Tab-separated table of N, CA and C in Angstrom:
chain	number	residue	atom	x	y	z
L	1	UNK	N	44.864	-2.258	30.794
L	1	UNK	CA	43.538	-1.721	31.078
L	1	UNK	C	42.973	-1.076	29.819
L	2	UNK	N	41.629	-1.654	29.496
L	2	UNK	CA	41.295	-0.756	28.585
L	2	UNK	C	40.552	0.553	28.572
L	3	UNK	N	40.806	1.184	27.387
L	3	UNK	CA	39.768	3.013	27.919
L	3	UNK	C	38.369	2.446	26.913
L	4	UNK	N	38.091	1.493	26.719
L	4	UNK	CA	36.894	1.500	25.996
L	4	UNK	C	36.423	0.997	27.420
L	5	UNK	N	34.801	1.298	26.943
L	5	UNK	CA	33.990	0.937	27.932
L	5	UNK	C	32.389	1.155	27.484
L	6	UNK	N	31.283	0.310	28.368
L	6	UNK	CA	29.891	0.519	28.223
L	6	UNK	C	29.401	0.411	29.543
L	7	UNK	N	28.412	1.177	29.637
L	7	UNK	CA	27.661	1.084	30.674
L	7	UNK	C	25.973	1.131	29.981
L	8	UNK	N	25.256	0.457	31.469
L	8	UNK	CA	23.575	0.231	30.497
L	8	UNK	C	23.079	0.837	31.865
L	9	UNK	N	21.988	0.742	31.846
L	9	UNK	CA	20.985	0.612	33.279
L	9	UNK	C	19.651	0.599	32.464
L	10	UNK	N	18.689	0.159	32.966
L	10	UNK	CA	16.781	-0.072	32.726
L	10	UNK	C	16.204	0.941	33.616
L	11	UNK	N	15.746	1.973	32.766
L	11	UNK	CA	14.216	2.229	33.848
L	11	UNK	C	13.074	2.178	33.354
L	12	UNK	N	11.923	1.520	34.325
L	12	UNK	CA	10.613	0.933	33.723
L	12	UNK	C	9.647	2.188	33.874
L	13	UNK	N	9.244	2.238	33.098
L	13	UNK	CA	8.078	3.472	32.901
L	13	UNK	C	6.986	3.003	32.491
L	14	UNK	N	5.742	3.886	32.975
L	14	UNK	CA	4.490	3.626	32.393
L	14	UNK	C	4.394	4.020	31.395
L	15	UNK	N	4.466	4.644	30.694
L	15	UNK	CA	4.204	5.071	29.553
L	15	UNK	C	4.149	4.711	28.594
L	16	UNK	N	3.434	4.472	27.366
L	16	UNK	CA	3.640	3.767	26.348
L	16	UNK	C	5.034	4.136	25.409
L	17	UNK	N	5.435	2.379	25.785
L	17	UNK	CA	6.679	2.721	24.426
L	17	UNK	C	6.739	3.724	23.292
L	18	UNK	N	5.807	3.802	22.776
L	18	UNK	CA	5.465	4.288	21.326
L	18	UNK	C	5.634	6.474	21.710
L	19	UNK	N	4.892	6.207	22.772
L	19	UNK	CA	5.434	7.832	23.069
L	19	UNK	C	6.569	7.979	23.900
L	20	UNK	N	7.072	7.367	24.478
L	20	UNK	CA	8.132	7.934	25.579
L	20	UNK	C	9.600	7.634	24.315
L	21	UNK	N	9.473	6.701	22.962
L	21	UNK	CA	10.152	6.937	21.726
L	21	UNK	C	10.042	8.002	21.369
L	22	UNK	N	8.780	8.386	20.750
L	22	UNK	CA	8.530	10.040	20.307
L	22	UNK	C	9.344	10.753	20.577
L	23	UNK	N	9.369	11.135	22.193
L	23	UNK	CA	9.930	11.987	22.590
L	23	UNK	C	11.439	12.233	22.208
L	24	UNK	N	12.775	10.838	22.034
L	24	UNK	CA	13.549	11.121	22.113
L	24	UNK	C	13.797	11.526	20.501
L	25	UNK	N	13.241	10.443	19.412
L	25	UNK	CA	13.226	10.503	18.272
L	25	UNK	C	12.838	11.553	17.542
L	26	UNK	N	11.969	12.087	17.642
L	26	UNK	CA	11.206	13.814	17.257
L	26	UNK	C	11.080	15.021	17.883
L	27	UNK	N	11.038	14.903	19.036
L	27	UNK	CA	11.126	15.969	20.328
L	27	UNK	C	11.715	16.165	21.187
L	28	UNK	N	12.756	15.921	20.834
L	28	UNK	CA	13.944	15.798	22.198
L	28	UNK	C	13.881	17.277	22.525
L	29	UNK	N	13.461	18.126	21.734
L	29	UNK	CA	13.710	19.696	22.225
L	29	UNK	C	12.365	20.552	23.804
L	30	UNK	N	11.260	19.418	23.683
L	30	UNK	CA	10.307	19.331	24.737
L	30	UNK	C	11.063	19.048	26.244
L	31	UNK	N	11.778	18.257	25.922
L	31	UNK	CA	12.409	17.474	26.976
L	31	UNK	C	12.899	18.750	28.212
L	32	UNK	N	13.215	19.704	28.213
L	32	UNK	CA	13.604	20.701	28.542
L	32	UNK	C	12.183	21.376	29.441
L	33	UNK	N	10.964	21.322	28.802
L	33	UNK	CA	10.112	21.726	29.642
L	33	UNK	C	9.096	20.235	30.651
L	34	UNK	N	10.074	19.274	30.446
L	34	UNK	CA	9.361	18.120	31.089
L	34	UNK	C	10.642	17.607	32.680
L	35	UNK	N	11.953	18.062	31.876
L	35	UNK	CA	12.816	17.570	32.950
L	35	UNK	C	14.126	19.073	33.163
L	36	UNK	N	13.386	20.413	33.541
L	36	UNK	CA	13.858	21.549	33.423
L	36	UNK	C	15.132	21.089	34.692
L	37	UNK	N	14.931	20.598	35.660
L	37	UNK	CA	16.371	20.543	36.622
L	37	UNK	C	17.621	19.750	35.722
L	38	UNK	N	17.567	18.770	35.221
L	38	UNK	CA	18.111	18.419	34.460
L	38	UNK	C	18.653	19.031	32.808
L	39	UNK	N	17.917	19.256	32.327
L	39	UNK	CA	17.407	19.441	30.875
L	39	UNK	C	17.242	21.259	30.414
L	40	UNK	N	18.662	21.988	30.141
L	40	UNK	CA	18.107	23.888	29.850
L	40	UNK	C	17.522	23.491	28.285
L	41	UNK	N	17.680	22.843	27.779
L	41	UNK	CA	17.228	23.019	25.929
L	41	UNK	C	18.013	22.132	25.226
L	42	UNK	N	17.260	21.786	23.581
L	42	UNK	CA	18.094	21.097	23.050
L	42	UNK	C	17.468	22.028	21.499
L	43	UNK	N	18.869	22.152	21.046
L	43	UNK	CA	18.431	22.945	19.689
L	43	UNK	C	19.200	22.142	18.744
L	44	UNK	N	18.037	22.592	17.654
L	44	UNK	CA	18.316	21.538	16.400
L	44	UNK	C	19.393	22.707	15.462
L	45	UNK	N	20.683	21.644	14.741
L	45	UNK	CA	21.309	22.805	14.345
L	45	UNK	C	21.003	22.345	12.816
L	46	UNK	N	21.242	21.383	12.470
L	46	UNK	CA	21.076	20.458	11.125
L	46	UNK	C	20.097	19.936	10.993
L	47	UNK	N	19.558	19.329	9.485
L	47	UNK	CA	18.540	18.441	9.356
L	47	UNK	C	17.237	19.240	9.692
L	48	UNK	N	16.475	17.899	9.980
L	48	UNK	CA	14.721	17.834	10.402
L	48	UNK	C	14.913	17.334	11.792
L	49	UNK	N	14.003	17.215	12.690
L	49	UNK	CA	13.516	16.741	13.759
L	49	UNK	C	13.341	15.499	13.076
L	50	UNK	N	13.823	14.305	13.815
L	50	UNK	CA	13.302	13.196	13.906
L	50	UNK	C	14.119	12.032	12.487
L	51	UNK	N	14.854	12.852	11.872
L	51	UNK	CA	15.098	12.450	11.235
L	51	UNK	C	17.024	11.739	11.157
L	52	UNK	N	17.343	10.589	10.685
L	52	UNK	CA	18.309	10.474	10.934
L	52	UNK	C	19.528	11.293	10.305
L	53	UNK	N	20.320	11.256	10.852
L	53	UNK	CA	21.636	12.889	10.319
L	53	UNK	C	21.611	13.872	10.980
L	54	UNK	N	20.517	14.507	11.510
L	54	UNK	CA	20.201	15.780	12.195
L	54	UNK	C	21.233	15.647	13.036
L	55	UNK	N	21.527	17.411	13.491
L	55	UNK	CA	22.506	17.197	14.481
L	55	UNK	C	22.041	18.338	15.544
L	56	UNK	N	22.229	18.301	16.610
L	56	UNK	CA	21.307	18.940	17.765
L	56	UNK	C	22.040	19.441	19.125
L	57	UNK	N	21.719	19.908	19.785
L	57	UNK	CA	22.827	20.631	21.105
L	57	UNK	C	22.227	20.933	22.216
L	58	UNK	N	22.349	19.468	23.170
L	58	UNK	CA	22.165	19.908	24.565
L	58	UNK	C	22.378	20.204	25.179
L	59	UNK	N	21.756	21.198	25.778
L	59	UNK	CA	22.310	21.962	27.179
L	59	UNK	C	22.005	21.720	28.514
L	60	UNK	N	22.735	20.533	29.383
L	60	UNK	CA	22.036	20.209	30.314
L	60	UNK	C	23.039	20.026	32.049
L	61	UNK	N	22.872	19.912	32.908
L	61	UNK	CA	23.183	20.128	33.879
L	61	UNK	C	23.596	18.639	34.404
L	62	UNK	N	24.860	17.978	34.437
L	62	UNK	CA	25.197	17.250	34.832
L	62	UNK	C	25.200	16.358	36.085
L	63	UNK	N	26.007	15.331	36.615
L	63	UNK	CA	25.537	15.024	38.398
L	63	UNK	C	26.588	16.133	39.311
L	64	UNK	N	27.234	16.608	38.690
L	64	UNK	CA	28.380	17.741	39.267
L	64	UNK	C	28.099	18.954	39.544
L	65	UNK	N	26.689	19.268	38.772
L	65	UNK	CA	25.790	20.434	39.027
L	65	UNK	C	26.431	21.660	38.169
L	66	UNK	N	27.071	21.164	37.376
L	66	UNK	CA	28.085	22.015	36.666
L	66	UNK	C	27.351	22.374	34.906
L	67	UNK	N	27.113	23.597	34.709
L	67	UNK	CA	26.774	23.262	33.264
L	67	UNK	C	27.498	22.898	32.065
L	68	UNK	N	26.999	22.302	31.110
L	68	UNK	CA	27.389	21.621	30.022
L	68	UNK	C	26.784	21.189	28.617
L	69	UNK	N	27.256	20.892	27.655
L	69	UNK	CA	26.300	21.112	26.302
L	69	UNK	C	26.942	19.958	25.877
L	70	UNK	N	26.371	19.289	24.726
L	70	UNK	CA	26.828	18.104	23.672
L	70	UNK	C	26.009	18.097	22.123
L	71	UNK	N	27.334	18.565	21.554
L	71	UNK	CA	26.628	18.399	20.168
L	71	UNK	C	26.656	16.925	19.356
L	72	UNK	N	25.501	16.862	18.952
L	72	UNK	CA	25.227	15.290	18.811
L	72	UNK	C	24.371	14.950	17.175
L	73	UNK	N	25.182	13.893	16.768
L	73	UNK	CA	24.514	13.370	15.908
L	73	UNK	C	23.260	12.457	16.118
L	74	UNK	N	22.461	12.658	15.451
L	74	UNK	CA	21.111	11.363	15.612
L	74	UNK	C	21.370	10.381	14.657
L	75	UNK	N	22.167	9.002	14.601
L	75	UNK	CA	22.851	8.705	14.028
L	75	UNK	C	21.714	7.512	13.410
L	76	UNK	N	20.819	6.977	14.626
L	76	UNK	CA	19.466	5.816	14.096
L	76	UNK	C	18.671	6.104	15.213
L	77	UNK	N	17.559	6.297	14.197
L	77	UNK	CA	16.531	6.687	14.496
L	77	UNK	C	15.106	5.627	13.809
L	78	UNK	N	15.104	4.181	14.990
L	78	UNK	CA	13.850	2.666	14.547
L	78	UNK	C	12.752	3.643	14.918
L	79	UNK	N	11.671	3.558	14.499
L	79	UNK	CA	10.989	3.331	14.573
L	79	UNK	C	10.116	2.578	15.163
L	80	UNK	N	10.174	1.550	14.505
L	80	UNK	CA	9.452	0.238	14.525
L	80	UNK	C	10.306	-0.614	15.711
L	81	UNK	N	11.572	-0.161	16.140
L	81	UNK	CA	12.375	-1.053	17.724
L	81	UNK	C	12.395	0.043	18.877
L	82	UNK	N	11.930	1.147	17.949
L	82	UNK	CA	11.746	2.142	19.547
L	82	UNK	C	13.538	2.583	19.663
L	83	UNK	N	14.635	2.562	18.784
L	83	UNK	CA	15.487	2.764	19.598
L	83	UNK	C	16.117	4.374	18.504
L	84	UNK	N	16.878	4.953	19.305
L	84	UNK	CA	17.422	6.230	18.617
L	84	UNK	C	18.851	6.300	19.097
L	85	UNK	N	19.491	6.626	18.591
L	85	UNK	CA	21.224	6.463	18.792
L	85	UNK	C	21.821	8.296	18.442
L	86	UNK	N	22.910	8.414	19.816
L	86	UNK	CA	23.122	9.632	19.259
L	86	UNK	C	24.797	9.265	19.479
L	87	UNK	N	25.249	10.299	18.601
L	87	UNK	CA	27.365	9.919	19.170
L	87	UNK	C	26.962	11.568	19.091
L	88	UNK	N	28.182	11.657	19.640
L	88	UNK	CA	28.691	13.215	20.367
L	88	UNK	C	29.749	13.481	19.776
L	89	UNK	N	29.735	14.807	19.056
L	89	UNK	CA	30.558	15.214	18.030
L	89	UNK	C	31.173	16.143	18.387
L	90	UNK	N	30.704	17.158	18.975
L	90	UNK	CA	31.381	18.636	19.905
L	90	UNK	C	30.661	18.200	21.504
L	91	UNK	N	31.649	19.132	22.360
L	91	UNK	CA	30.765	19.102	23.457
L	91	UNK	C	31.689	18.942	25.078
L	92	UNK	N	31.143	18.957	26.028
L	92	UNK	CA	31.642	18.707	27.257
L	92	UNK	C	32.658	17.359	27.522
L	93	UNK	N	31.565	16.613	26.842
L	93	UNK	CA	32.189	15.158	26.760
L	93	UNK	C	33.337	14.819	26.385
L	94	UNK	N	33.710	15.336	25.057
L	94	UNK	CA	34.842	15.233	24.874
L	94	UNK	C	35.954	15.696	24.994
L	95	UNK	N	35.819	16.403	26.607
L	95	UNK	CA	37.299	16.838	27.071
L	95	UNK	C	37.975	15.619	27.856
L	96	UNK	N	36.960	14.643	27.890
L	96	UNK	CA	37.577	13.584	28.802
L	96	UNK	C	37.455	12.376	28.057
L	97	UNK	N	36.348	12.099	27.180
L	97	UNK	CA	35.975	10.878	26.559
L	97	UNK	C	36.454	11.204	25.149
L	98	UNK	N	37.048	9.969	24.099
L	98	UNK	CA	37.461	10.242	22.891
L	98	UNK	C	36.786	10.022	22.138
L	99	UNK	N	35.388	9.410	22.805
L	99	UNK	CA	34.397	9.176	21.749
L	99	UNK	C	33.062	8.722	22.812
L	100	UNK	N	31.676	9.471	22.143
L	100	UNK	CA	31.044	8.778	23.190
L	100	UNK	C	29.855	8.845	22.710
L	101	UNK	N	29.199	7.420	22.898
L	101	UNK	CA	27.607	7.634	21.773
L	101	UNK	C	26.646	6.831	23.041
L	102	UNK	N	25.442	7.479	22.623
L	102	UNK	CA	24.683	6.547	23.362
L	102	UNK	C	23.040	6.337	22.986
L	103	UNK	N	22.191	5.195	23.723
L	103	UNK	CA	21.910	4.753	22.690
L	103	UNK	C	20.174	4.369	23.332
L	104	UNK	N	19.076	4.977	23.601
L	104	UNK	CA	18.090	4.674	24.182
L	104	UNK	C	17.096	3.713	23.338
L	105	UNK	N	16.656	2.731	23.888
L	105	UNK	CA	15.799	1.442	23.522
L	105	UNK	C	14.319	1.382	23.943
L	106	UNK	N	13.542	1.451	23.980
L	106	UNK	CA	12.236	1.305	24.346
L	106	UNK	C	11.474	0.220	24.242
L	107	UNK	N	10.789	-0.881	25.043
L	107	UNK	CA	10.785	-2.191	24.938
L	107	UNK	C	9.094	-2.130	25.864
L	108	UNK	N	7.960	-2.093	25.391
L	108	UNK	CA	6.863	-2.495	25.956
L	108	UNK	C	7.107	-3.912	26.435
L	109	UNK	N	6.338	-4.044	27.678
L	109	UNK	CA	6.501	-5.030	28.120
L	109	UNK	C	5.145	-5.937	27.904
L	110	UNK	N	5.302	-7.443	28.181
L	110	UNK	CA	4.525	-8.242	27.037
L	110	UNK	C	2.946	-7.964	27.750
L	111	UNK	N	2.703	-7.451	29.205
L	111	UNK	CA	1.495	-7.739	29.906
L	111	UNK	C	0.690	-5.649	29.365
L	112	UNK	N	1.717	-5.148	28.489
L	112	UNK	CA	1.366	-3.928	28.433
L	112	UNK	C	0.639	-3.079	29.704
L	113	UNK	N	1.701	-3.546	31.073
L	113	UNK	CA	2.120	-2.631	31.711
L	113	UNK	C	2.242	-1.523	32.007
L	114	UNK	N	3.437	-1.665	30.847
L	114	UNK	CA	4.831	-0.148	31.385
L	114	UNK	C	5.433	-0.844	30.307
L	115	UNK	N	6.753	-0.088	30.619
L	115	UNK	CA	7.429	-0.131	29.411
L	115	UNK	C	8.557	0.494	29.488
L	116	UNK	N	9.539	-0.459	29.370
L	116	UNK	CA	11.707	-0.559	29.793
L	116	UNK	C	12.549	0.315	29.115
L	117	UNK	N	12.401	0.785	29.382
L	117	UNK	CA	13.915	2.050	28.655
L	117	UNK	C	15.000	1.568	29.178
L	118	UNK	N	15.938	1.051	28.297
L	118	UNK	CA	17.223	0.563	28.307
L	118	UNK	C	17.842	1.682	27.944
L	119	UNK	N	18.934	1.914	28.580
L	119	UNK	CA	19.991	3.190	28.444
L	119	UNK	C	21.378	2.412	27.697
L	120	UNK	N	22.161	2.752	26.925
L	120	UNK	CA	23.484	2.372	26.883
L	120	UNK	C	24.561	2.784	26.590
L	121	UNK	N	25.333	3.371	26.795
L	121	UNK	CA	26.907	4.803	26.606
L	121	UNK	C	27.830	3.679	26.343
L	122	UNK	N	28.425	3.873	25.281
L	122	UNK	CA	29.642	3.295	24.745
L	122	UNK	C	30.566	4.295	24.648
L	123	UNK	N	31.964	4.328	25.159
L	123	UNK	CA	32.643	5.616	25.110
L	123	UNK	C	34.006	4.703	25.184
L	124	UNK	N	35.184	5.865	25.071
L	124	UNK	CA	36.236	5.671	24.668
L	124	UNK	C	36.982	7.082	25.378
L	125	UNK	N	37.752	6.515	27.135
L	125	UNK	CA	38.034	7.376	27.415
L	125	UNK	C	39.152	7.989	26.952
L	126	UNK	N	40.007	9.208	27.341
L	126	UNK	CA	40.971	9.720	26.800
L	126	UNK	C	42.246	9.318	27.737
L	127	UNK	N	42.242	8.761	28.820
L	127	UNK	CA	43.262	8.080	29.493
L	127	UNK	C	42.478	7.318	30.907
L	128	UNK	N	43.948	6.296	31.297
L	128	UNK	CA	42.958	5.398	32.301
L	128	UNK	C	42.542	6.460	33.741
L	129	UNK	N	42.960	7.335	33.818
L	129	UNK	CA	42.507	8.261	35.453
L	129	UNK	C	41.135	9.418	35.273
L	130	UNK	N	40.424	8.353	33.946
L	130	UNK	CA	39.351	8.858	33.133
L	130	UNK	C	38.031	8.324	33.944
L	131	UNK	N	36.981	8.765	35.169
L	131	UNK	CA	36.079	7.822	35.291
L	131	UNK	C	35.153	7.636	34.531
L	132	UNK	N	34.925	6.481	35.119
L	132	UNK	CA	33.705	6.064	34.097
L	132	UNK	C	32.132	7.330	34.017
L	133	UNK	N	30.909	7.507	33.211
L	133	UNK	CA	30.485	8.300	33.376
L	133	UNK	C	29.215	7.911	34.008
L	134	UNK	N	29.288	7.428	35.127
L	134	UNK	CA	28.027	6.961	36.014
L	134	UNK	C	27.295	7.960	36.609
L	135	UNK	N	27.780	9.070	36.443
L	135	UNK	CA	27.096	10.805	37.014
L	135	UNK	C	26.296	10.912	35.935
L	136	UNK	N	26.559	11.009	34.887
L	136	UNK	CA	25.474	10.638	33.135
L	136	UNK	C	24.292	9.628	33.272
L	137	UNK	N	24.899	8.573	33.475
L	137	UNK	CA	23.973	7.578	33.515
L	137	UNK	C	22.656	7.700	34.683
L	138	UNK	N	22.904	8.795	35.637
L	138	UNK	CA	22.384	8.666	36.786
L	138	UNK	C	21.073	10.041	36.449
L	139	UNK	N	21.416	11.155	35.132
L	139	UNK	CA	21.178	11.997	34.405
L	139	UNK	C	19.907	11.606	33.736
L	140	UNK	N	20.397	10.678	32.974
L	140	UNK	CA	19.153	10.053	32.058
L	140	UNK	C	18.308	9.504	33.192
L	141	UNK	N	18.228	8.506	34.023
L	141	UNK	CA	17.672	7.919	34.809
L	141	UNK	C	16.674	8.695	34.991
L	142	UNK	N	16.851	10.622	35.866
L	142	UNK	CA	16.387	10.885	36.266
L	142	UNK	C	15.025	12.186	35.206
L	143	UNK	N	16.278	11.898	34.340
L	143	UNK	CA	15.117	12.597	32.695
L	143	UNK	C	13.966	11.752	32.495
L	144	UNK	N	14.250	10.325	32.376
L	144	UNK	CA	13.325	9.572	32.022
L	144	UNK	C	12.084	9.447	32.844
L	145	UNK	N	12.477	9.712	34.386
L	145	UNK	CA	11.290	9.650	35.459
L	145	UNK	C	10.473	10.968	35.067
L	146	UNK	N	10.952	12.092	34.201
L	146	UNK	CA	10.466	13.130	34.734
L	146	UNK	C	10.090	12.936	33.335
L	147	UNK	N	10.170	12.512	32.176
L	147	UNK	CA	9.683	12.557	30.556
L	147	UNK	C	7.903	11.680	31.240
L	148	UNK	N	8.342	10.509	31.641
L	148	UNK	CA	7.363	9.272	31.912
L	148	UNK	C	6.024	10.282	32.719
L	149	UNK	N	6.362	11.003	33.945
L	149	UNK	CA	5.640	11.558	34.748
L	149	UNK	C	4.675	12.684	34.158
L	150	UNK	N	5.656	13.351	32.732
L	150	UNK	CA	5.130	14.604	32.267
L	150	UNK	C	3.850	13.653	31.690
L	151	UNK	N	4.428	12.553	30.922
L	151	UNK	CA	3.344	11.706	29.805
L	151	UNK	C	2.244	11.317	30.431
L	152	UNK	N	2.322	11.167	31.527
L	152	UNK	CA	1.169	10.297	32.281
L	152	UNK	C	0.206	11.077	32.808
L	153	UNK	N	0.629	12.880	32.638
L	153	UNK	CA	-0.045	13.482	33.698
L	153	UNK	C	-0.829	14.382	32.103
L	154	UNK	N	-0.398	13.905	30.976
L	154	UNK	CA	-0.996	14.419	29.700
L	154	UNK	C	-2.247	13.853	29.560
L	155	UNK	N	-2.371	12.492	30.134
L	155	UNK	CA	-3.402	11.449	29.815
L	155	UNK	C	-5.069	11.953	30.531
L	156	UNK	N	-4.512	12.547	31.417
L	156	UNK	CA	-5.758	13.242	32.488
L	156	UNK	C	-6.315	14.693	31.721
């Protein structure tokens, strides 16, 4: 059995690609007053905002309802593909996972719609009675409804 592993999931949002990127790429520290049940803060400890290297620390409330933090590198940060990559360097995560990065995509769709946020966690657990982290994945899901909702209600 192996302890590597990925998990993805899509959620489609209205919002334009180009900002619901923003957010994760330059402002991830907003995120906190857009998805507060989820989301206590994210503080920048290194670097610039937005920039790749920075390193940053979330404090956010898991599917266990339990609190928790992850210090994280911003490892790529497109631009121009919409996607931002973070690995986790200190943090909650790695009392169970030996490594764990993950990796948000932003993909307008061709009828300019809405617009696909692809999620993707690549991790490396620390033994097999390790579950997978589908309580995370279920985290973002519900950040992203509440990032998309804040954006849309900016437009008015």
């Amino acid at each position: 059995m192996s302890l590597a592993g990925k998990m993805e999931t899509v959620v489609e949002v209205k919002s334009p690609a180009a900002k619901f990127h923003e957010v994760f790429s330059c402002k991830p520290h907003i995120i906190a007053s857009m998805s507060p049940q989820s989301i206590q803060g994210c503080d920048l400890l290194e670097g610039q905002w937005g920039n790749p290297g920075c390193i940053i620390c979330w404090r956010y409330f898991h599917a266990d309802g339990v609190h928790h933090f992850a210090k994280e590198k911003m490892e790529i940060i497109d631009n121009e593909k919409y996607i931002t990559n973070f690995k986790v360097i200190e943090g909650s995560l790695l009392e169970t996972y030996k490594s764990f990065c993950s990796t948000v995509k932003v993909t307008p769709k061709e009828d300019g719609s809405c617009s696909l946020v692809h999620w993707t966690f690549e991790y490396e657990k620390l033994n097999k009675d390790v579950p997978d982290p589908s309580g995370k994945l279920q985290v973002v899901v519900d950040v992203a409804k509440d990032i998309d909702a804040f954006l849309l209600s900016q437009k008015a």
